Amino acid sequence: MELFDQQRQQLIETEAPLAARMRPRTLDQFVGQDHIIGQGRLLRRAIQADQLSSLIFYGPPGTGKTTLARIIANTTQAHFISINAVLAGVKEIREAIATAQEKRGMYAQKTILFVDEVHRFNKSQQDALLPWVENGTVILIGATTENPYFEVNKALVSRSRIFQLKPLDENDLKQVVMQALQDSDRGYGKLTIQLHPDAIDHLVNVANGDARALLNALELAVETTPADENGVIPISLSVAEESIQQRAVLYDKEGDAHFDTISAFIKSLRGSDPDAALYWLARMVYAGEDPRFIFRRMLILASEDVGLAAPDAVAIVNACAQAFDRVGMPEGRYPLAQATLYLATVPKSNSVMGFFDALAAVEREREEDVPLHLRDANRDKHSFGHGSGYLYPHSYREHWVAQQYLPNSLQGQVFYQPSNQGYEEDIQQQVARRREEQLASLVEGIGVALPEVLTFSPTNSTEDRWLQRTLSQVGEQLGLVRDRLFHLAQPQRHHLILDLNAGSGLLTWEALRRVPEGGVYACVRTLDDAEALQEQASVLPELSRPIVLRSSLADLPQALEKYPDIRFDHILGHNALLQESDRPFILNSLVERLQPDGSLTLAETIPRHTQRLYRLLEPERFTKKLLNRLIKAEESIYTNPSDPMVNWDVDELRSLFHTANLTVDIQVEQTQTDIRITSHLLERWFRPGESRPSYADHLFNFLSESEVRTVRELFTKYLLNQVVKWEGAIAFIQASH
């Protein structure tokens, strides 16, 4: 029986379609998806180390989901079982689990269960699989064309790492064609095929990112084209057009493409881009979307995003929808396009969203009684005074009078924010002016009950509050720097990040959170920092830990020689260049390790803009002579041409990046932080320096010993234990090729 099975398998492999024969067998043969299996990415490291956890591959057809699973089967030491959710049921799942238990018990061997089209499993089938994934009996690898967050059991998704595969780009598809033409065993390497450039461009374009569709078309073209007298099979543009006549539009009215396309359409309308709006509309109409659904979404947008900027929008779109119902298709496409163009070009305002702010206030606030003057006076005006004090607007000029209509707890609350677009621009000033008058009436007590007077007492002493503020502001400022760097860098989950100054962990841990399917390399300068970082990372799974590089930035190229193929999507640093003397060399070495579309994002404190200590005291504390000498001594610190640590400014920084052939954007932000002047800090300023001169060492270049002593005494007398405003500036730098 095994002999016949083997023969049948050989026949299947030789007679299989080209797309099946050309399926890659190793990671090096795999084309595309560098964002998840490129050098240094988490998935590639996990496959090579045979340390896989449960995975779900999600993406459109022909992007390599099943192929990746088969590569894993060829690479792993685990037992590999493959089933298709369309054909399999609970019985097949139980058989696979039984095999996995046997392999685990008898041979201590792990089992990987690959489930193709995993979203086709119903709830009971997915529930049958869940406990065995949870206890590690099987490692699940699922493949699906549908969004797993919607179509796959939430418990399975929560125990799996999701990898999204993207349609192959033009270069990837051309590489797939070349592989098929050159492979003598599985492709057409034994044939002489002349593929015209126009033909391959057409095949690649119409394949629409689907390698399987591309290979099927190539196979049809080759197999149906006879060879000429020289044995050459010519594939011209006309042959290619016959082989793949129409682009297959990926569109499932219940799937992601449906929701993603309507989302792109609505966002194009909201963004006032008529060209994009027409394109996405055409995509939907071409794929057979129900025009009534499109009209329904446009009616929503006419209120949500146009609103009072063009109050007729709802009426116009509704009229187009009624016209469509009357004329039908295909002529109904005219009112469909008319409504689209109208919404794309009309002024926009989302001021109606103020309703949801009001709704949130209703949910958040304690329900209050209707103010007395707004209550119904018809029933009990004489008994309870309901309606008493109400001012009838029509009795006043312009049919308006300033009085309060909100409950007492919400006086002054603003929900409606008129835009400066279209019709709302005309009423914006009117609304603002009337609010100002209402505010004045509130102060005067007109048309509103007087509020209750409340008292409160602070819970902390002045000293405690200052201390808390000092401590929190330092941490807050670092957090703001971190957040600003990641906002500028915009890393994606699969990116590789290098942290240039990871001693504090400020950027490293955030990077690990941002790129769970990528990787983080952390450069530290000392052994203590390296050990501390590794100890903190030991609680993470091995593949999720940062790769720690103990090196100065000058020696970083040597430290990275162990990883010759690694190129980083983002290189980040906080005060990374501050202490480096040879910045041009360091910058050039970093550029060599950037991806072509990578970025270098830094936050650097500018020394020349740092707080001057002599400004912390009032000038009258010094004699005029001493103050002038002190200013000269301190300013000389930041103008010393022989000290590259402190003598640079933004212009030098910009020139440095331009010299490295980088496009750079530098934004300077002034900072102000409350700090407490402690005895320890004063000691640091006035004791002799170790690796670098201290503040006192610089003063001795201009002041006598007695003058330096006087300065210290004044600082101690007037600054010790005081909280001062410490000013500075940070340059946020983003550079790319």
JSON list of N, CA and C in Angstrom, two decimals, residues 43-86:
[
{"chain": "A", "resi": 43, "resn": "LEU", "atom": "N", "xyz": [9.28, 36.10, 13.27]},
{"chain": "A", "resi": 43, "resn": "LEU", "atom": "CA", "xyz": [8.82, 34.82, 12.72]},
{"chain": "A", "resi": 43, "resn": "LEU", "atom": "C", "xyz": [9.98, 34.03, 12.13]},
{"chain": "A", "resi": 44, "resn": "ARG", "atom": "N", "xyz": [10.88, 34.70, 11.43]},
{"chain": "A", "resi": 44, "resn": "ARG", "atom": "CA", "xyz": [12.03, 34.01, 10.85]},
{"chain": "A", "resi": 44, "resn": "ARG", "atom": "C", "xyz": [12.90, 33.42, 11.96]},
{"chain": "A", "resi": 45, "resn": "ARG", "atom": "N", "xyz": [13.12, 34.20, 13.02]},
{"chain": "A", "resi": 45, "resn": "ARG", "atom": "CA", "xyz": [13.93, 33.69, 14.12]},
{"chain": "A", "resi": 45, "resn": "ARG", "atom": "C", "xyz": [13.26, 32.49, 14.77]},
{"chain": "A", "resi": 46, "resn": "ALA", "atom": "N", "xyz": [11.94, 32.55, 14.91]},
{"chain": "A", "resi": 46, "resn": "ALA", "atom": "CA", "xyz": [11.21, 31.46, 15.55]},
{"chain": "A", "resi": 46, "resn": "ALA", "atom": "C", "xyz": [11.27, 30.19, 14.70]},
{"chain": "A", "resi": 47, "resn": "ILE", "atom": "N", "xyz": [11.13, 30.33, 13.36]},
{"chain": "A", "resi": 47, "resn": "ILE", "atom": "CA", "xyz": [11.20, 29.16, 12.49]},
{"chain": "A", "resi": 47, "resn": "ILE", "atom": "C", "xyz": [12.60, 28.57, 12.53]},
{"chain": "A", "resi": 48, "resn": "GLN", "atom": "N", "xyz": [13.62, 29.41, 12.44]},
{"chain": "A", "resi": 48, "resn": "GLN", "atom": "CA", "xyz": [15.00, 28.90, 12.42]},
{"chain": "A", "resi": 48, "resn": "GLN", "atom": "C", "xyz": [15.38, 28.26, 13.75]},
{"chain": "A", "resi": 49, "resn": "ALA", "atom": "N", "xyz": [14.84, 28.80, 14.86]},
{"chain": "A", "resi": 49, "resn": "ALA", "atom": "CA", "xyz": [15.15, 28.24, 16.18]},
{"chain": "A", "resi": 49, "resn": "ALA", "atom": "C", "xyz": [14.21, 27.11, 16.56]},
{"chain": "A", "resi": 50, "resn": "ASP", "atom": "N", "xyz": [13.22, 26.81, 15.70]},
{"chain": "A", "resi": 50, "resn": "ASP", "atom": "CA", "xyz": [12.22, 25.78, 15.99]},
{"chain": "A", "resi": 50, "resn": "ASP", "atom": "C", "xyz": [11.55, 26.04, 17.34]},
{"chain": "A", "resi": 51, "resn": "GLN", "atom": "N", "xyz": [11.16, 27.29, 17.55]},
{"chain": "A", "resi": 51, "resn": "GLN", "atom": "CA", "xyz": [10.51, 27.69, 18.80]},
{"chain": "A", "resi": 51, "resn": "GLN", "atom": "C", "xyz": [9.18, 28.37, 18.50]},
{"chain": "A", "resi": 52, "resn": "LEU", "atom": "N", "xyz": [8.38, 27.72, 17.70]},
{"chain": "A", "resi": 52, "resn": "LEU", "atom": "CA", "xyz": [7.11, 28.31, 17.30]},
{"chain": "A", "resi": 52, "resn": "LEU", "atom": "C", "xyz": [6.06, 28.19, 18.39]},
{"chain": "A", "resi": 53, "resn": "SER", "atom": "N", "xyz": [5.26, 29.24, 18.50]},
{"chain": "A", "resi": 53, "resn": "SER", "atom": "CA", "xyz": [4.03, 29.18, 19.28]},
{"chain": "A", "resi": 53, "resn": "SER", "atom": "C", "xyz": [2.88, 29.18, 18.28]},
{"chain": "A", "resi": 54, "resn": "SER", "atom": "N", "xyz": [1.65, 29.13, 18.75]},
{"chain": "A", "resi": 54, "resn": "SER", "atom": "CA", "xyz": [0.51, 29.08, 17.84]},
{"chain": "A", "resi": 54, "resn": "SER", "atom": "C", "xyz": [0.46, 30.36, 16.99]},
{"chain": "A", "resi": 55, "resn": "LEU", "atom": "N", "xyz": [0.18, 30.18, 15.69]},
{"chain": "A", "resi": 55, "resn": "LEU", "atom": "CA", "xyz": [0.20, 31.28, 14.73]},
{"chain": "A", "resi": 55, "resn": "LEU", "atom": "C", "xyz": [-1.08, 31.26, 13.91]},
{"chain": "A", "resi": 56, "resn": "ILE", "atom": "N", "xyz": [-1.48, 32.43, 13.43]},
{"chain": "A", "resi": 56, "resn": "ILE", "atom": "CA", "xyz": [-2.54, 32.52, 12.42]},
{"chain": "A", "resi": 56, "resn": "ILE", "atom": "C", "xyz": [-2.03, 33.44, 11.32]},
{"chain": "A", "resi": 57, "resn": "PHE", "atom": "N", "xyz": [-1.98, 32.90, 10.09]},
{"chain": "A", "resi": 57, "resn": "PHE", "atom": "CA", "xyz": [-1.59, 33.68, 8.92]},
{"chain": "A", "resi": 57, "resn": "PHE", "atom": "C", "xyz": [-2.86, 34.21, 8.26]},
{"chain": "A", "resi": 58, "resn": "TYR", "atom": "N", "xyz": [-2.90, 35.52, 8.06]},
{"chain": "A", "resi": 58, "resn": "TYR", "atom": "CA", "xyz": [-4.11, 36.17, 7.54]},
{"chain": "A", "resi": 58, "resn": "TYR", "atom": "C", "xyz": [-3.73, 37.02, 6.34]},
{"chain": "A", "resi": 59, "resn": "GLY", "atom": "N", "xyz": [-4.41, 36.81, 5.22]},
{"chain": "A", "resi": 59, "resn": "GLY", "atom": "CA", "xyz": [-4.14, 37.61, 4.05]},
{"chain": "A", "resi": 59, "resn": "GLY", "atom": "C", "xyz": [-4.92, 37.12, 2.86]},
{"chain": "A", "resi": 60, "resn": "PRO", "atom": "N", "xyz": [-4.90, 37.88, 1.76]},
{"chain": "A", "resi": 60, "resn": "PRO", "atom": "CA", "xyz": [-5.65, 37.50, 0.56]},
{"chain": "A", "resi": 60, "resn": "PRO", "atom": "C", "xyz": [-5.05, 36.27, -0.11]},
{"chain": "A", "resi": 61, "resn": "PRO", "atom": "N", "xyz": [-5.77, 35.67, -1.06]},
{"chain": "A", "resi": 61, "resn": "PRO", "atom": "CA", "xyz": [-5.26, 34.47, -1.74]},
{"chain": "A", "resi": 61, "resn": "PRO", "atom": "C", "xyz": [-3.96, 34.76, -2.47]},
{"chain": "A", "resi": 62, "resn": "GLY", "atom": "N", "xyz": [-3.12, 33.72, -2.56]},
{"chain": "A", "resi": 62, "resn": "GLY", "atom": "CA", "xyz": [-1.91, 33.81, -3.35]},
{"chain": "A", "resi": 62, "resn": "GLY", "atom": "C", "xyz": [-0.79, 34.59, -2.73]},
{"chain": "A", "resi": 63, "resn": "THR", "atom": "N", "xyz": [-0.82, 34.81, -1.42]},
{"chain": "A", "resi": 63, "resn": "THR", "atom": "CA", "xyz": [0.24, 35.59, -0.77]},
{"chain": "A", "resi": 63, "resn": "THR", "atom": "C", "xyz": [1.22, 34.72, 0.01]},
{"chain": "A", "resi": 64, "resn": "GLY", "atom": "N", "xyz": [0.96, 33.41, 0.11]},
{"chain": "A", "resi": 64, "resn": "GLY", "atom": "CA", "xyz": [1.96, 32.52, 0.71]},
{"chain": "A", "resi": 64, "resn": "GLY", "atom": "C", "xyz": [1.61, 31.94, 2.06]},
{"chain": "A", "resi": 65, "resn": "LYS", "atom": "N", "xyz": [0.35, 31.96, 2.46]},
{"chain": "A", "resi": 65, "resn": "LYS", "atom": "CA", "xyz": [-0.01, 31.46, 3.79]},
{"chain": "A", "resi": 65, "resn": "LYS", "atom": "C", "xyz": [0.26, 29.96, 3.91]},
{"chain": "A", "resi": 66, "resn": "THR", "atom": "N", "xyz": [-0.28, 29.19, 2.97]},
{"chain": "A", "resi": 66, "resn": "THR", "atom": "CA", "xyz": [-0.06, 27.73, 3.00]},
{"chain": "A", "resi": 66, "resn": "THR", "atom": "C", "xyz": [1.40, 27.40, 2.75]},
{"chain": "A", "resi": 67, "resn": "THR", "atom": "N", "xyz": [2.04, 28.15, 1.88]},
{"chain": "A", "resi": 67, "resn": "THR", "atom": "CA", "xyz": [3.46, 27.92, 1.59]},
{"chain": "A", "resi": 67, "resn": "THR", "atom": "C", "xyz": [4.31, 28.09, 2.83]},
{"chain": "A", "resi": 68, "resn": "LEU", "atom": "N", "xyz": [4.03, 29.14, 3.61]},
{"chain": "A", "resi": 68, "resn": "LEU", "atom": "CA", "xyz": [4.78, 29.33, 4.85]},
{"chain": "A", "resi": 68, "resn": "LEU", "atom": "C", "xyz": [4.60, 28.15, 5.79]},
{"chain": "A", "resi": 69, "resn": "ALA", "atom": "N", "xyz": [3.38, 27.64, 5.86]},
{"chain": "A", "resi": 69, "resn": "ALA", "atom": "CA", "xyz": [3.13, 26.48, 6.73]},
{"chain": "A", "resi": 69, "resn": "ALA", "atom": "C", "xyz": [3.92, 25.28, 6.26]},
{"chain": "A", "resi": 70, "resn": "ARG", "atom": "N", "xyz": [4.02, 25.07, 4.96]},
{"chain": "A", "resi": 70, "resn": "ARG", "atom": "CA", "xyz": [4.78, 23.92, 4.45]},
{"chain": "A", "resi": 70, "resn": "ARG", "atom": "C", "xyz": [6.28, 24.10, 4.66]},
{"chain": "A", "resi": 71, "resn": "ILE", "atom": "N", "xyz": [6.75, 25.35, 4.58]},
{"chain": "A", "resi": 71, "resn": "ILE", "atom": "CA", "xyz": [8.16, 25.60, 4.88]},
{"chain": "A", "resi": 71, "resn": "ILE", "atom": "C", "xyz": [8.45, 25.25, 6.34]},
{"chain": "A", "resi": 72, "resn": "ILE", "atom": "N", "xyz": [7.53, 25.63, 7.21]},
{"chain": "A", "resi": 72, "resn": "ILE", "atom": "CA", "xyz": [7.68, 25.27, 8.62]},
{"chain": "A", "resi": 72, "resn": "ILE", "atom": "C", "xyz": [7.72, 23.76, 8.77]},
{"chain": "A", "resi": 73, "resn": "ALA", "atom": "N", "xyz": [6.86, 23.06, 8.01]},
{"chain": "A", "resi": 73, "resn": "ALA", "atom": "CA", "xyz": [6.84, 21.59, 8.08]},
{"chain": "A", "resi": 73, "resn": "ALA", "atom": "C", "xyz": [8.18, 21.00, 7.66]},
{"chain": "A", "resi": 74, "resn": "ASN", "atom": "N", "xyz": [8.84, 21.63, 6.66]},
{"chain": "A", "resi": 74, "resn": "ASN", "atom": "CA", "xyz": [10.13, 21.14, 6.19]},
{"chain": "A", "resi": 74, "resn": "ASN", "atom": "C", "xyz": [11.27, 21.49, 7.14]},
{"chain": "A", "resi": 75, "resn": "THR", "atom": "N", "xyz": [11.05, 22.49, 7.99]},
{"chain": "A", "resi": 75, "resn": "THR", "atom": "CA", "xyz": [12.12, 23.01, 8.84]},
{"chain": "A", "resi": 75, "resn": "THR", "atom": "C", "xyz": [12.08, 22.45, 10.25]},
{"chain": "A", "resi": 76, "resn": "THR", "atom": "N", "xyz": [10.89, 22.28, 10.79]},
{"chain": "A", "resi": 76, "resn": "THR", "atom": "CA", "xyz": [10.75, 21.94, 12.20]},
{"chain": "A", "resi": 76, "resn": "THR", "atom": "C", "xyz": [11.06, 20.47, 12.49]},
{"chain": "A", "resi": 77, "resn": "GLN", "atom": "N", "xyz": [11.43, 20.21, 13.71]},
{"chain": "A", "resi": 77, "resn": "GLN", "atom": "CA", "xyz": [11.61, 18.83, 14.19]},
{"chain": "A", "resi": 77, "resn": "GLN", "atom": "C", "xyz": [10.30, 18.26, 14.72]},
{"chain": "A", "resi": 78, "resn": "ALA", "atom": "N", "xyz": [9.29, 19.11, 14.79]},
{"chain": "A", "resi": 78, "resn": "ALA", "atom": "CA", "xyz": [8.00, 18.65, 15.31]},
{"chain": "A", "resi": 78, "resn": "ALA", "atom": "C", "xyz": [7.27, 17.82, 14.27]},
{"chain": "A", "resi": 79, "resn": "HIS", "atom": "N", "xyz": [6.35, 16.97, 14.74]},
{"chain": "A", "resi": 79, "resn": "HIS", "atom": "CA", "xyz": [5.48, 16.23, 13.83]},
{"chain": "A", "resi": 79, "resn": "HIS", "atom": "C", "xyz": [4.47, 17.20, 13.24]},
{"chain": "A", "resi": 80, "resn": "PHE", "atom": "N", "xyz": [4.25, 17.11, 11.94]},
{"chain": "A", "resi": 80, "resn": "PHE", "atom": "CA", "xyz": [3.41, 18.09, 11.24]},
{"chain": "A", "resi": 80, "resn": "PHE", "atom": "C", "xyz": [2.17, 17.41, 10.69]},
{"chain": "A", "resi": 81, "resn": "ILE", "atom": "N", "xyz": [1.00, 17.95, 11.05]},
{"chain": "A", "resi": 81, "resn": "ILE", "atom": "CA", "xyz": [-0.27, 17.43, 10.57]},
{"chain": "A", "resi": 81, "resn": "ILE", "atom": "C", "xyz": [-1.00, 18.57, 9.87]},
{"chain": "A", "resi": 82, "resn": "SER", "atom": "N", "xyz": [-1.53, 18.29, 8.67]},
{"chain": "A", "resi": 82, "resn": "SER", "atom": "CA", "xyz": [-2.23, 19.31, 7.90]},
{"chain": "A", "resi": 82, "resn": "SER", "atom": "C", "xyz": [-3.65, 18.87, 7.62]},
{"chain": "A", "resi": 83, "resn": "ILE", "atom": "N", "xyz": [-4.62, 19.75, 7.90]},
{"chain": "A", "resi": 83, "resn": "ILE", "atom": "CA", "xyz": [-6.01, 19.48, 7.57]},
{"chain": "A", "resi": 83, "resn": "ILE", "atom": "C", "xyz": [-6.62, 20.74, 6.96]},
{"chain": "A", "resi": 84, "resn": "ASN", "atom": "N", "xyz": [-7.70, 20.56, 6.20]},
{"chain": "A", "resi": 84, "resn": "ASN", "atom": "CA", "xyz": [-8.41, 21.68, 5.61]},
{"chain": "A", "resi": 84, "resn": "ASN", "atom": "C", "xyz": [-9.76, 21.81, 6.28]},
{"chain": "A", "resi": 85, "resn": "ALA", "atom": "N", "xyz": [-10.06, 23.00, 6.77]},
{"chain": "A", "resi": 85, "resn": "ALA", "atom": "CA", "xyz": [-11.29, 23.19, 7.54]},
{"chain": "A", "resi": 85, "resn": "ALA", "atom": "C", "xyz": [-12.54, 22.98, 6.69]},
{"chain": "A", "resi": 86, "resn": "VAL", "atom": "N", "xyz": [-12.42, 23.10, 5.36]},
{"chain": "A", "resi": 86, "resn": "VAL", "atom": "CA", "xyz": [-13.57, 22.87, 4.50]},
{"chain": "A", "resi": 86, "resn": "VAL", "atom": "C", "xyz": [-13.96, 21.40, 4.49]}
]
